[in-house]
Amino acid sequence: METGIIKLKGVEAKYTFLKDPGGSWMELYYSIVPTKPQQIAEQIRTIEA
């Protein structure tokens, strides 16, 4: 298993690669986490209005 974080403008992308015993990739899991969650709350309020 290999994990890491890529920092982009305003977000972090966290990832995990799962590999088989031969070293080939089997699966990729990722999550995108905003560095400033309040911006998302403002966008949701705008959409709901």
Tab-separated table of N, CA and C in Angstrom:
chain	number	residue	atom	x	y	z
A	1	MET	N	0.849	-1.168	0.000
A	1	MET	CA	0.000	0.000	0.000
A	1	MET	C	0.898	1.235	0.000
A	2	GLU	N	0.507	2.209	-0.780
A	2	GLU	CA	1.239	3.474	-0.896
A	2	GLU	C	0.256	4.612	-0.652
A	3	THR	N	0.593	5.548	0.216
A	3	THR	CA	-0.307	6.668	0.482
A	3	THR	C	0.419	7.988	0.256
A	4	GLY	N	-0.357	9.043	0.052
A	4	GLY	CA	0.244	10.353	-0.123
A	4	GLY	C	-0.800	11.447	-0.167
A	5	ILE	N	-0.309	12.666	-0.230
A	5	ILE	CA	-1.170	13.848	-0.307
A	5	ILE	C	-0.621	14.760	-1.391
A	6	ILE	N	-1.513	15.241	-2.235
A	6	ILE	CA	-1.156	16.239	-3.241
A	6	ILE	C	-1.886	17.511	-2.850
A	7	LYS	N	-1.162	18.595	-2.676
A	7	LYS	CA	-1.781	19.872	-2.312
A	7	LYS	C	-1.980	20.700	-3.577
A	8	LEU	N	-3.230	21.072	-3.801
A	8	LEU	CA	-3.596	21.906	-4.935
A	8	LEU	C	-4.131	23.219	-4.389
A	9	LYS	N	-4.485	24.122	-5.255
A	9	LYS	CA	-5.007	25.415	-4.809
A	9	LYS	C	-6.373	25.225	-4.147
A	10	GLY	N	-6.419	25.401	-2.829
A	10	GLY	CA	-7.676	25.325	-2.100
A	10	GLY	C	-8.119	23.936	-1.669
A	11	VAL	N	-7.425	22.882	-2.109
A	11	VAL	CA	-7.807	21.518	-1.729
A	11	VAL	C	-6.569	20.649	-1.530
A	12	GLU	N	-6.776	19.559	-0.820
A	12	GLU	CA	-5.776	18.509	-0.707
A	12	GLU	C	-6.395	17.242	-1.266
A	13	ALA	N	-5.669	16.528	-2.093
A	13	ALA	CA	-6.111	15.236	-2.595
A	13	ALA	C	-5.295	14.170	-1.875
A	14	LYS	N	-5.975	13.349	-1.069
A	14	LYS	CA	-5.312	12.266	-0.342
A	14	LYS	C	-5.576	10.975	-1.108
A	15	TYR	N	-4.536	10.160	-1.284
A	15	TYR	CA	-4.712	8.951	-2.071
A	15	TYR	C	-4.018	7.751	-1.434
A	16	THR	N	-4.513	6.574	-1.811
A	16	THR	CA	-3.923	5.306	-1.401
A	16	THR	C	-3.962	4.363	-2.599
A	17	PHE	N	-2.816	3.810	-2.953
A	17	PHE	CA	-2.733	2.794	-3.996
A	17	PHE	C	-2.627	1.436	-3.322
A	18	LEU	N	-3.469	0.506	-3.708
A	18	LEU	CA	-3.346	-0.867	-3.240
A	18	LEU	C	-2.694	-1.667	-4.356
A	19	LYS	N	-1.673	-2.429	-4.004
A	19	LYS	CA	-0.940	-3.197	-5.011
A	19	LYS	C	-1.061	-4.690	-4.727
A	20	ASP	N	-0.980	-5.489	-5.787
A	20	ASP	CA	-0.966	-6.935	-5.610
A	20	ASP	C	0.455	-7.373	-5.245
A	21	PRO	N	0.654	-8.650	-4.905
A	21	PRO	CA	1.990	-9.102	-4.502
A	21	PRO	C	3.067	-8.882	-5.567
A	22	GLY	N	2.673	-8.796	-6.835
A	22	GLY	CA	3.631	-8.565	-7.917
A	22	GLY	C	3.993	-7.099	-8.095
A	23	GLY	N	3.354	-6.209	-7.323
A	23	GLY	CA	3.654	-4.787	-7.407
A	23	GLY	C	2.786	-4.013	-8.383
A	24	SER	N	1.834	-4.692	-9.026
A	24	SER	CA	0.927	-4.002	-9.954
A	24	SER	C	-0.206	-3.343	-9.174
A	25	TRP	N	-0.669	-2.199	-9.668
A	25	TRP	CA	-1.778	-1.512	-9.007
A	25	TRP	C	-3.049	-2.334	-9.144
A	26	MET	N	-3.768	-2.462	-8.055
A	26	MET	CA	-5.068	-3.127	-8.100
A	26	MET	C	-6.188	-2.108	-7.957
A	27	GLU	N	-6.044	-1.192	-7.007
A	27	GLU	CA	-7.093	-0.213	-6.729
A	27	GLU	C	-6.481	1.108	-6.309
A	28	LEU	N	-7.237	2.168	-6.533
A	28	LEU	CA	-6.847	3.512	-6.106
A	28	LEU	C	-8.019	4.099	-5.338
A	29	TYR	N	-7.755	4.545	-4.121
A	29	TYR	CA	-8.757	5.247	-3.316
A	29	TYR	C	-8.286	6.679	-3.144
A	30	TYR	N	-9.209	7.623	-3.233
A	30	TYR	CA	-8.812	9.013	-3.038
A	30	TYR	C	-9.946	9.802	-2.398
A	31	SER	N	-9.576	10.884	-1.772
A	31	SER	CA	-10.558	11.830	-1.240
A	31	SER	C	-10.023	13.231	-1.484
A	32	ILE	N	-10.939	14.139	-1.736
A	32	ILE	CA	-10.574	15.532	-1.967
A	32	ILE	C	-11.107	16.332	-0.784
A	33	VAL	N	-10.206	16.999	-0.086
A	33	VAL	CA	-10.542	17.711	1.140
A	33	VAL	C	-10.264	19.198	0.944
A	34	PRO	N	-11.284	20.051	1.058
A	34	PRO	CA	-11.039	21.486	0.918
A	34	PRO	C	-10.230	22.014	2.094
A	35	THR	N	-9.318	22.932	1.824
A	35	THR	CA	-8.530	23.524	2.904
A	35	THR	C	-9.314	24.617	3.621
A	36	LYS	N	-10.346	25.144	2.974
A	36	LYS	CA	-11.201	26.167	3.587
A	36	LYS	C	-12.663	25.752	3.415
A	37	PRO	N	-13.184	24.886	4.297
A	37	PRO	CA	-14.554	24.381	4.149
A	37	PRO	C	-15.627	25.458	4.141
A	38	GLN	N	-15.379	26.606	4.753
A	38	GLN	CA	-16.407	27.646	4.780
A	38	GLN	C	-16.762	28.117	3.368
A	39	GLN	N	-15.836	28.028	2.426
A	39	GLN	CA	-16.140	28.412	1.048
A	39	GLN	C	-17.219	27.509	0.468
A	40	ILE	N	-17.184	26.227	0.786
A	40	ILE	CA	-18.195	25.302	0.289
A	40	ILE	C	-19.550	25.638	0.894
A	41	ALA	N	-19.593	25.958	2.178
A	41	ALA	CA	-20.855	26.330	2.821
A	41	ALA	C	-21.462	27.550	2.135
A	42	GLU	N	-20.635	28.516	1.767
A	42	GLU	CA	-21.122	29.709	1.068
A	42	GLU	C	-21.673	29.334	-0.307
A	43	GLN	N	-21.009	28.428	-1.004
A	43	GLN	CA	-21.479	28.005	-2.324
A	43	GLN	C	-22.817	27.283	-2.212
A	44	ILE	N	-22.982	26.451	-1.180
A	44	ILE	CA	-24.246	25.738	-0.992
A	44	ILE	C	-25.371	26.727	-0.714
A	45	ARG	N	-25.113	27.719	0.124
A	45	ARG	CA	-26.141	28.740	0.392
A	45	ARG	C	-26.524	29.466	-0.895
A	46	THR	N	-25.546	29.742	-1.752
A	46	THR	CA	-25.823	30.425	-3.016
A	46	THR	C	-26.698	29.555	-3.909
A	47	ILE	N	-26.404	28.266	-3.978
A	47	ILE	CA	-27.185	27.351	-4.815
A	47	ILE	C	-28.610	27.222	-4.284
A	48	GLU	N	-28.768	27.155	-2.966
A	48	GLU	CA	-30.096	26.997	-2.371
A	48	GLU	C	-30.948	28.252	-2.500
A	49	ALA	N	-30.334	29.412	-2.649
A	49	ALA	CA	-31.078	30.673	-2.708
A	49	ALA	C	-31.821	30.839	-4.015
